[in-house]
Coordinates of C-alpha atoms and ligand atoms in Angstrom, one line a residue:
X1475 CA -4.8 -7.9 27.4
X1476 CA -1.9 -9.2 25.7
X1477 CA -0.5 -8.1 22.5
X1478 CA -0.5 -9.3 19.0
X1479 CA 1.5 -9.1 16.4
X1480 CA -0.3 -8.6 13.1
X1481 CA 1.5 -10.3 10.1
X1482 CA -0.8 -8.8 7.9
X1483 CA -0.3 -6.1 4.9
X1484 CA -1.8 -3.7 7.6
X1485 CA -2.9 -2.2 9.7
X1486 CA 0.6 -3.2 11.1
X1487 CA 2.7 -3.7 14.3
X1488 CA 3.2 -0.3 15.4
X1489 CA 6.1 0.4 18.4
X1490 CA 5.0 1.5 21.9
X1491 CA 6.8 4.7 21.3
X1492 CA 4.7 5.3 18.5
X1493 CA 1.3 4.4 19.9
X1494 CA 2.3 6.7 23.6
X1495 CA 2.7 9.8 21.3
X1496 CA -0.9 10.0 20.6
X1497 CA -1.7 9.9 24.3
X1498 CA -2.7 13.6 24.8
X1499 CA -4.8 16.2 23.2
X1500 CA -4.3 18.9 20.5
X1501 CA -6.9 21.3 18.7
X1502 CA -7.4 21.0 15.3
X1503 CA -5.6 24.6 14.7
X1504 CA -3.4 24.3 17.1
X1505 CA -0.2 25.2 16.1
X1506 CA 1.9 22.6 17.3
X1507 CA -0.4 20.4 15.0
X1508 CA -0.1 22.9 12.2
X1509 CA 3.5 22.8 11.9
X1510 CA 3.8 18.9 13.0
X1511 CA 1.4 18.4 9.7
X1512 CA 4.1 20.5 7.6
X1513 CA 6.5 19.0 8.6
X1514 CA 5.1 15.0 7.9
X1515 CA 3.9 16.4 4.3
X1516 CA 7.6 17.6 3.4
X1517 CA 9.4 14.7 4.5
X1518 CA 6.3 12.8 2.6
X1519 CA 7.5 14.4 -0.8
X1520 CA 11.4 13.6 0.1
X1521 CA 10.7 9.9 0.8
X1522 CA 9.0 10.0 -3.0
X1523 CA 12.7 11.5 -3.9
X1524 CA 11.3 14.5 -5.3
X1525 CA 11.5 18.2 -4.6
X1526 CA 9.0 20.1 -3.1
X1527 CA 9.4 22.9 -5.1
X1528 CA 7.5 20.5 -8.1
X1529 CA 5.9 18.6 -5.7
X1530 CA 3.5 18.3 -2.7
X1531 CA 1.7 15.8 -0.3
X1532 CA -2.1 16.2 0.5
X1533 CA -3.2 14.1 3.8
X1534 CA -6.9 13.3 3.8
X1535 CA -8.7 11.9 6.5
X1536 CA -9.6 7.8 6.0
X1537 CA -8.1 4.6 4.8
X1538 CA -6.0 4.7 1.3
X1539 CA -9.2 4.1 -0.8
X1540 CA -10.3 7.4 0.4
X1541 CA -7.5 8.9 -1.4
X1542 CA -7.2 7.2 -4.3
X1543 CA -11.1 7.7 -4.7
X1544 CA -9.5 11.5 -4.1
X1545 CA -7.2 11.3 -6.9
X1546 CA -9.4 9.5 -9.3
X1547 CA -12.4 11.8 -9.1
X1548 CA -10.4 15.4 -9.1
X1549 CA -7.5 14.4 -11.5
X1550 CA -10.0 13.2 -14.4
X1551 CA -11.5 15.9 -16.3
X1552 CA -15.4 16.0 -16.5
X1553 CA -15.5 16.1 -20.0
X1554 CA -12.9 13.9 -22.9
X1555 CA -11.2 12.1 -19.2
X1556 CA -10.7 7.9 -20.0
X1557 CA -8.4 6.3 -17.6
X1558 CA -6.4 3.1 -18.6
X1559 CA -6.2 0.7 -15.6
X1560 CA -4.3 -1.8 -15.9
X1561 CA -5.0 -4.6 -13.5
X1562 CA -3.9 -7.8 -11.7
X1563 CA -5.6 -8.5 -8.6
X1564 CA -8.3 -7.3 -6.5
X1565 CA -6.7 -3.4 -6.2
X1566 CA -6.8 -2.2 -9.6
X1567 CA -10.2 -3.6 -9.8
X1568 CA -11.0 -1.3 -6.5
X1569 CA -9.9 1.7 -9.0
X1570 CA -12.1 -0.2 -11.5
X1571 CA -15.0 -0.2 -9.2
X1572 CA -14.7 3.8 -8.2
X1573 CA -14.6 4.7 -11.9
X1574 CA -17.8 2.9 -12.2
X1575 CA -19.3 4.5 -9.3
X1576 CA -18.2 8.2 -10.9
X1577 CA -19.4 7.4 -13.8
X1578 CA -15.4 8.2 -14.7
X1579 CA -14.6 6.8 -18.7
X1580 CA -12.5 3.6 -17.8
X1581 CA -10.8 0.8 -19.3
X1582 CA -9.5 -2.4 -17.4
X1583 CA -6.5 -4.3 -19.1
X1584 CA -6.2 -7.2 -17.1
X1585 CA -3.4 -9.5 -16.4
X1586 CA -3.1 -12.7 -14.6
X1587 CA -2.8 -12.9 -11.5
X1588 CA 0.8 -14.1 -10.8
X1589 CA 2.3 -12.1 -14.2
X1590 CA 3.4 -8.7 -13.3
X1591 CA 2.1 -5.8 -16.2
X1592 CA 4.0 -5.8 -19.2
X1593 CA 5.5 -2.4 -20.1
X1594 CA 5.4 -3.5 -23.7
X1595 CA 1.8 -4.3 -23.2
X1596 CA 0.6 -1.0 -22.4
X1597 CA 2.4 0.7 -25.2
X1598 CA 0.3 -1.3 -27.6
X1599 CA -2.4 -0.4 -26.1
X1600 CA -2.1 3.4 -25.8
X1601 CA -1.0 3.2 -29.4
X1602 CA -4.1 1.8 -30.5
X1603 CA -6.6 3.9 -28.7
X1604 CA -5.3 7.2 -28.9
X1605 CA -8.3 8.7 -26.3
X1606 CA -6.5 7.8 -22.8
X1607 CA -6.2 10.9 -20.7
X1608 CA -5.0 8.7 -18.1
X1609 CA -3.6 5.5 -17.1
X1610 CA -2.8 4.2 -13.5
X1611 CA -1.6 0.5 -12.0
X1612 CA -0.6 -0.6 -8.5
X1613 CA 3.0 -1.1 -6.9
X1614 CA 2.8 -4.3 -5.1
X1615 CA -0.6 -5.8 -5.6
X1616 CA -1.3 -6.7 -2.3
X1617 CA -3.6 -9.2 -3.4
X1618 CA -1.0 -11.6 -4.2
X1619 CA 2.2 -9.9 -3.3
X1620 CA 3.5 -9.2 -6.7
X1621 CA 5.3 -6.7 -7.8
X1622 CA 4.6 -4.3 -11.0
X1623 CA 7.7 -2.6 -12.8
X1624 CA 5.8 0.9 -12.8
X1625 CA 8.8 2.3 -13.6
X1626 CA 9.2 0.7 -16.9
X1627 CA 5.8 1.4 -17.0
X1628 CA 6.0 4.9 -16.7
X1629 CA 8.9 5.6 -18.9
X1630 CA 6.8 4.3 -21.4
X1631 CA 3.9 6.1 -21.0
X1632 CA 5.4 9.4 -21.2
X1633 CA 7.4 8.3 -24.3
X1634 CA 4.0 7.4 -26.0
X1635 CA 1.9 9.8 -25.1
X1636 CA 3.7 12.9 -22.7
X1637 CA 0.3 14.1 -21.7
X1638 CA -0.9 11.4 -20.2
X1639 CA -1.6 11.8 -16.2
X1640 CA 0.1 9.1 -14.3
X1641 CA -1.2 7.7 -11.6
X1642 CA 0.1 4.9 -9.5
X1643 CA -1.5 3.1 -6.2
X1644 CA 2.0 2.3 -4.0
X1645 CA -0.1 1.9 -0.7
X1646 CA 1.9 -0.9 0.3
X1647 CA 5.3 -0.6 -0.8
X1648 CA 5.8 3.5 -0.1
X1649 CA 8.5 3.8 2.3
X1650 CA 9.7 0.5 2.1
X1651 CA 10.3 -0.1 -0.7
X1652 CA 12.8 2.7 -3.0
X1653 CA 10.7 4.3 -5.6
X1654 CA 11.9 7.7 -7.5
X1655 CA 8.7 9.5 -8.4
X1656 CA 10.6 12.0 -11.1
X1657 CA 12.4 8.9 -12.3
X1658 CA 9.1 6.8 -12.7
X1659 CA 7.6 9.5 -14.6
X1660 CA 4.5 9.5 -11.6
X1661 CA 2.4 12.8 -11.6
X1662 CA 0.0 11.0 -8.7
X1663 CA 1.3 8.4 -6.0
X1664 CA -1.3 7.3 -3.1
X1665 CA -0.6 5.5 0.0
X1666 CA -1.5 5.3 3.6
X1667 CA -0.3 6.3 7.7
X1668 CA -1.1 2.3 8.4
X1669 CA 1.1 1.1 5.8
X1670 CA 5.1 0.4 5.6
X1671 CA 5.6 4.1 7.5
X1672 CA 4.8 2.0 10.5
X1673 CA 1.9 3.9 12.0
X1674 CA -1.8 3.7 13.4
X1675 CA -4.6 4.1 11.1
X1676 CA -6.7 7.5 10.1
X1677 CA -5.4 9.0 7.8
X1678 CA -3.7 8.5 3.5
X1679 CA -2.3 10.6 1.1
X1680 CA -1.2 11.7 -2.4
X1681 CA 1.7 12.9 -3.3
X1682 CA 0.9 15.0 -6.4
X1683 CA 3.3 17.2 -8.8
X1684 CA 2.1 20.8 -8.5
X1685 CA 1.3 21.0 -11.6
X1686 CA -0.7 18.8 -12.2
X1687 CA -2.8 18.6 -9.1
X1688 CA -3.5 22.5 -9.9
X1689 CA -4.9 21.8 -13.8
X1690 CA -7.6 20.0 -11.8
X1691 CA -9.4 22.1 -10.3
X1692 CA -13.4 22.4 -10.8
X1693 CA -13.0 18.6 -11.6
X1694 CA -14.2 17.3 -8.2
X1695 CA -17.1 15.2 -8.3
X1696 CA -17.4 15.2 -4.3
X1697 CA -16.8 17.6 -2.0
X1698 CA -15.0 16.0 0.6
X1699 CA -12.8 14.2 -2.0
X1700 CA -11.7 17.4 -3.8
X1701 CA -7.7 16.9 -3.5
X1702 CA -7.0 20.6 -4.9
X1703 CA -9.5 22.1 -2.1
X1704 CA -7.9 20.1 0.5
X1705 CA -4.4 21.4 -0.9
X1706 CA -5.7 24.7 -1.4
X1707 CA -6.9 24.8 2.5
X1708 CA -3.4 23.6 3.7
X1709 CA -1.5 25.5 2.1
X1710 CA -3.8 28.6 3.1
X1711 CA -3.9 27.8 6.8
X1712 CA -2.2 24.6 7.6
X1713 CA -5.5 23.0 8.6
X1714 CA -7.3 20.3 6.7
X1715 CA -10.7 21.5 5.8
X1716 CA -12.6 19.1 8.3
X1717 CA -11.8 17.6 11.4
X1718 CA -8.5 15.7 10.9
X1719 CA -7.3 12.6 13.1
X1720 CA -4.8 14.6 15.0
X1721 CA -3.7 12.5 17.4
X1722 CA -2.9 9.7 14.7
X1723 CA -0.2 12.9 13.5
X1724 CA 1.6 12.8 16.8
X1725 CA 1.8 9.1 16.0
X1726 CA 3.5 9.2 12.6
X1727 CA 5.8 11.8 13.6
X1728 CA 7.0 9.4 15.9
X1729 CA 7.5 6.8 13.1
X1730 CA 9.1 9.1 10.8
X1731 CA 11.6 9.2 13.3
X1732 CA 12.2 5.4 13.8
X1733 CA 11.9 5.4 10.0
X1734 CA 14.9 7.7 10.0
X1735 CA 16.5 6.0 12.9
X1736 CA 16.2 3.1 11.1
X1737 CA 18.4 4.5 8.2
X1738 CA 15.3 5.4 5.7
X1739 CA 13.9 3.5 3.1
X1740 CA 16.9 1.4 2.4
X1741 CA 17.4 0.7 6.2
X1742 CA 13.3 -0.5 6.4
X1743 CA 13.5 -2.1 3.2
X1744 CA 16.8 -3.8 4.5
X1745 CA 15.0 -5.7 8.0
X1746 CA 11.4 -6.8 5.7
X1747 CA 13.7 -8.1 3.1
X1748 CA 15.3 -10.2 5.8
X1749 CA 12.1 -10.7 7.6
X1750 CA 11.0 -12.3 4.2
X1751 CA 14.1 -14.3 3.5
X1752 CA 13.6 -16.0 6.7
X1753 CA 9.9 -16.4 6.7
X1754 CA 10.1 -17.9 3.3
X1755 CA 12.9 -20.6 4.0
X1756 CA 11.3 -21.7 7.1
X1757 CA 8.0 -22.3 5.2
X1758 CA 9.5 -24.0 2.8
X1759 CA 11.0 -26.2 5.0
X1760 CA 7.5 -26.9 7.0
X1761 CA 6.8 -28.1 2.9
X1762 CA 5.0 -25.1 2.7
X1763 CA 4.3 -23.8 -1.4
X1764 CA 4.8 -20.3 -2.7
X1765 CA 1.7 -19.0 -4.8
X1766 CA 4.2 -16.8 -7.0
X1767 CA 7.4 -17.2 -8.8
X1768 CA 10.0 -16.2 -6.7
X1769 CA 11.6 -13.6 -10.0
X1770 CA 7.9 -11.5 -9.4
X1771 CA 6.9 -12.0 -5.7
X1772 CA 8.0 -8.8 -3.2
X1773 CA 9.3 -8.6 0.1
X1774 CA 6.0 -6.9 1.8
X1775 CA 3.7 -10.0 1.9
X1776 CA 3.5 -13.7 0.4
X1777 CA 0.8 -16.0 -1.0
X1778 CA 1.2 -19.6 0.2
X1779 CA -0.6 -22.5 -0.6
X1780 CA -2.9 -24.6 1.8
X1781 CA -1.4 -27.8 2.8
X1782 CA -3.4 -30.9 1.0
X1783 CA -4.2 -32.5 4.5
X1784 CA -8.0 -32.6 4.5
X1785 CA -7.0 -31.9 8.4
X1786 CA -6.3 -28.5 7.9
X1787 CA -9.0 -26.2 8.0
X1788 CA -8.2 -22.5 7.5
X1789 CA -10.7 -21.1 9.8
X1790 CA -9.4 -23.1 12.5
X1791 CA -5.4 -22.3 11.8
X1792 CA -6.6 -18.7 11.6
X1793 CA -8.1 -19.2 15.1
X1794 CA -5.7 -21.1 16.7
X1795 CA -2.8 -18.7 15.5
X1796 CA -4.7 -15.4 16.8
X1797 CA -5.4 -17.3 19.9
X1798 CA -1.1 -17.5 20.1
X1799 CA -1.0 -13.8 19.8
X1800 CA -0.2 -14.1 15.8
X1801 CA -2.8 -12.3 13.2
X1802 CA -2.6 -13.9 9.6
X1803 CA -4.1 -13.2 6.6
X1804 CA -6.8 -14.9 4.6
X1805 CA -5.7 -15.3 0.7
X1806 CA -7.8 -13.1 -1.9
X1807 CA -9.0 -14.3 -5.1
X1808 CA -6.8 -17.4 -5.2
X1809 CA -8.6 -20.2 -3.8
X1810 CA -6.8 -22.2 -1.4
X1811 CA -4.4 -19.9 -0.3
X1812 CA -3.7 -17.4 2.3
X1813 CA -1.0 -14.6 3.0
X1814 CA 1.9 -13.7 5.6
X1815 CA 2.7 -10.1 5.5
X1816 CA 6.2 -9.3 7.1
X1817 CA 6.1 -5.5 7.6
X1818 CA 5.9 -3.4 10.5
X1819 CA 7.4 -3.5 13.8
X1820 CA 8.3 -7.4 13.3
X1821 CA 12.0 -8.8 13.6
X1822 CA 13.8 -11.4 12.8
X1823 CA 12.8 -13.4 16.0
X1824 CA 9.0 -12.5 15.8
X1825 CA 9.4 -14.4 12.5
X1826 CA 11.1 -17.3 13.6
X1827 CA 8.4 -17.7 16.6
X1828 CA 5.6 -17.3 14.3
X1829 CA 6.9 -19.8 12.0
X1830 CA 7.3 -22.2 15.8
X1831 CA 4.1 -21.7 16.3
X1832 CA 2.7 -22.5 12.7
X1833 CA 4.5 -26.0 13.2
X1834 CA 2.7 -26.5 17.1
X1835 CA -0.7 -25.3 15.7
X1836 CA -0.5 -28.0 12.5
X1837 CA 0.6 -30.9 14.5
X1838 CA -2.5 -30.0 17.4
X1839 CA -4.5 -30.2 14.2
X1840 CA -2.9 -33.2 13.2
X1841 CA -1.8 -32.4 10.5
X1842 CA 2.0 -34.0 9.8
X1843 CA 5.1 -31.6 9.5
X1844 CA 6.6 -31.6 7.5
X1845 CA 3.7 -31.2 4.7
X1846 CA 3.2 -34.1 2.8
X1847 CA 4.0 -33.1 -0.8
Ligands
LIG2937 C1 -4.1 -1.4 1.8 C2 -4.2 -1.1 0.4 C3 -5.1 -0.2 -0.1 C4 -6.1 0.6 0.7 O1 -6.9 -0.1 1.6 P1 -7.7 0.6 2.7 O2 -8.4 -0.5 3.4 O3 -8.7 1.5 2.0 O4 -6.8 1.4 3.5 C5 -5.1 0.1 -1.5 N1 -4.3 -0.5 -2.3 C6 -3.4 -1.4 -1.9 C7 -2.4 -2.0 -2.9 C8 -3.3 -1.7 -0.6 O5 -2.4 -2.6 -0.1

């Protein structure tokens, strides 16, 4: 069967090394796996620049909405807990949707789509509804590629209201992307194993300061979502409380090496940022349209615009692309659109041949390169 790449916000690329370390068997309390899991959580908390001394990492098993789900429903208190989410595509409104379901005290500021959050909006409103216990917003919206200045954000916060828990969703820009969680003022970061850290899926995580993650407990409203238990059991034992994915471990241990290897954050965030730079001028000159302004759009993925040929049909581009080996992404919540995510094991020359075969697939489908304005 032959490979594909995945240009795709993840699950990603991952390298053969990677993939061959998961190809033997380990107990759940084995201690190999014990101290493997240690390890991954410690060098978790450094990639967040923090200490571990103030702060920790808690693995759960499942996809990243498992743990924000996690952090939501055991960092809210039962009683006097309203969260402020502040939204701009179809992620915040997942954290939207999970207060809902937990019958959690929320709010939603929205924003549009292709605007990043406004710092200065979000002081207004914690100034004038003074109940907010907490308030939370994601990195890169995924949806559209756009990127949020949660920094600004969270400077802000804690100058209004110190109290406040802050919570932010940086699923897909963790470990690519350099974030300071001390300096960002972030009590509670989520993201996932599939994501920028270049491994196979099974497994997300929070990165939590200690003391704050403590406070919570008794707030759980699940029992296989209670993020203090789960901490509570690693730090006892080294085990998770239930059956983890333990071969997906040996996986990511081998991609926090290449991540290293690689020269860390700013080495990753060095080759996507290229990666983008390329995909993006060779787009544009196919006559390919960017969804966002240039100033707001990241480096992980990007929105473009259909081309107006009433020959192209996305279903059949999508097709015709996997058929090549190349996996692309359908837009979300912007009509007419779809996405191109450059992360994971992709170089400069996947790029370039993906960008090839983009132009071969439109003219078989005759549509004329370059795009008719
Ligand atoms: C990928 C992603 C998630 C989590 O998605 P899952 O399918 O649950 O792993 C959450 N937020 C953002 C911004 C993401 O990119």
């Amino acid at each position: 069967m032959a490979e594909k790449k995945l240009f795709t916000p993840g699950p990603l690329t991952t390298s053969v090394a990677t993939k061959q370390a998961m190809t033997r068997d380990l107990g759940s309390r084995d201690t190999e796996l014990i101290e493997i899991i240690k390890g991954i959580r410690q060098q978790l908390v450094q990639l967040a620049g923090v200490s571990t001394e103030q702060y920790t990492c808690i693995p759960l098993q499942g996809p990243g909405t498992y743990s924000l789900e996690a952090v939501l429903g055991t960092s809210v208190p039962k009683q006097g807990g309203k969260v402020l989410i502040l939204e701009n595509g179809a992620y915040g409104k997942r954290q939207a949707k999970i207060c809902e379901v937990l019958g959690i005290p929320h709010k939603v500021q929205s924003y549009k789509l292709n605007e990043p959050i406004s710092p200065e909006s979000v002081e207004k409103a914690l100034s004038d509804d003074g109940s907010y216990t907490h308030v939370t917003c994601v990195h890169c919206e995924t949806t559209t590629g756009i990127m949020n200045p949660v920094e600004e954000i969270g400077k802000i916060v804690k100058s209004v209201r110190p109290d406040i828990v802050y919570f932010v969703d940086a699923m897909s820009s963790f470990g690519a992307v350099p974030l300071h969680m001390g300096d960002a003022c972030i009590d509670f970061l989520v993201s996932s194993s599939n994501k920028n850290l270049e491994s196979v899926p099974g497994w997300s995580y929070a990165i939590a300061k200690i003391d704050k993650l403590v406070a919570c407990k008794g707030n759980a409203r699940s029992l296989s979502f209670d993020l203090v238990a789960q901490y509570e059991g690693l730090q006892t034992n080294g085990q998770f409380r239930f059956t983890p994915p333990c071969h997906t471990f040996l996986a990511f241990n081998n991609a926090l090496q290449e991540l290293a290897a690689e020269g860390g954050i700013e080495g990753r965030a060095k080759r996507y940022r290229n990666n983008n730079n390329i995909l993006i001028s060779r787009m544009k000159a196919l006559g390919f349209q960017q969804y966002l302004h240039p100033l707001h759009a990241g480096y992980i993925v990007t929105t473009f615009y259909y081309p107006s040929c009433p020959n192209f049909v996305f279903e059949d581009f999508y097709q015709r692309l996997s058929d090549n080996g190349k996996v692309i992404y359908p837009g979300k919540q912007v009509d007419g659109t779809f996405r191109l995510g450059n992360i994971g094991q992709l170089f400069a020359a996947d790029i370039e041949h993906l960008v090839d075969c983009i132009k071969c697939v439109l003219t078989d489908m005759g549509v004329q390169v370059p795009l008719k304005p």
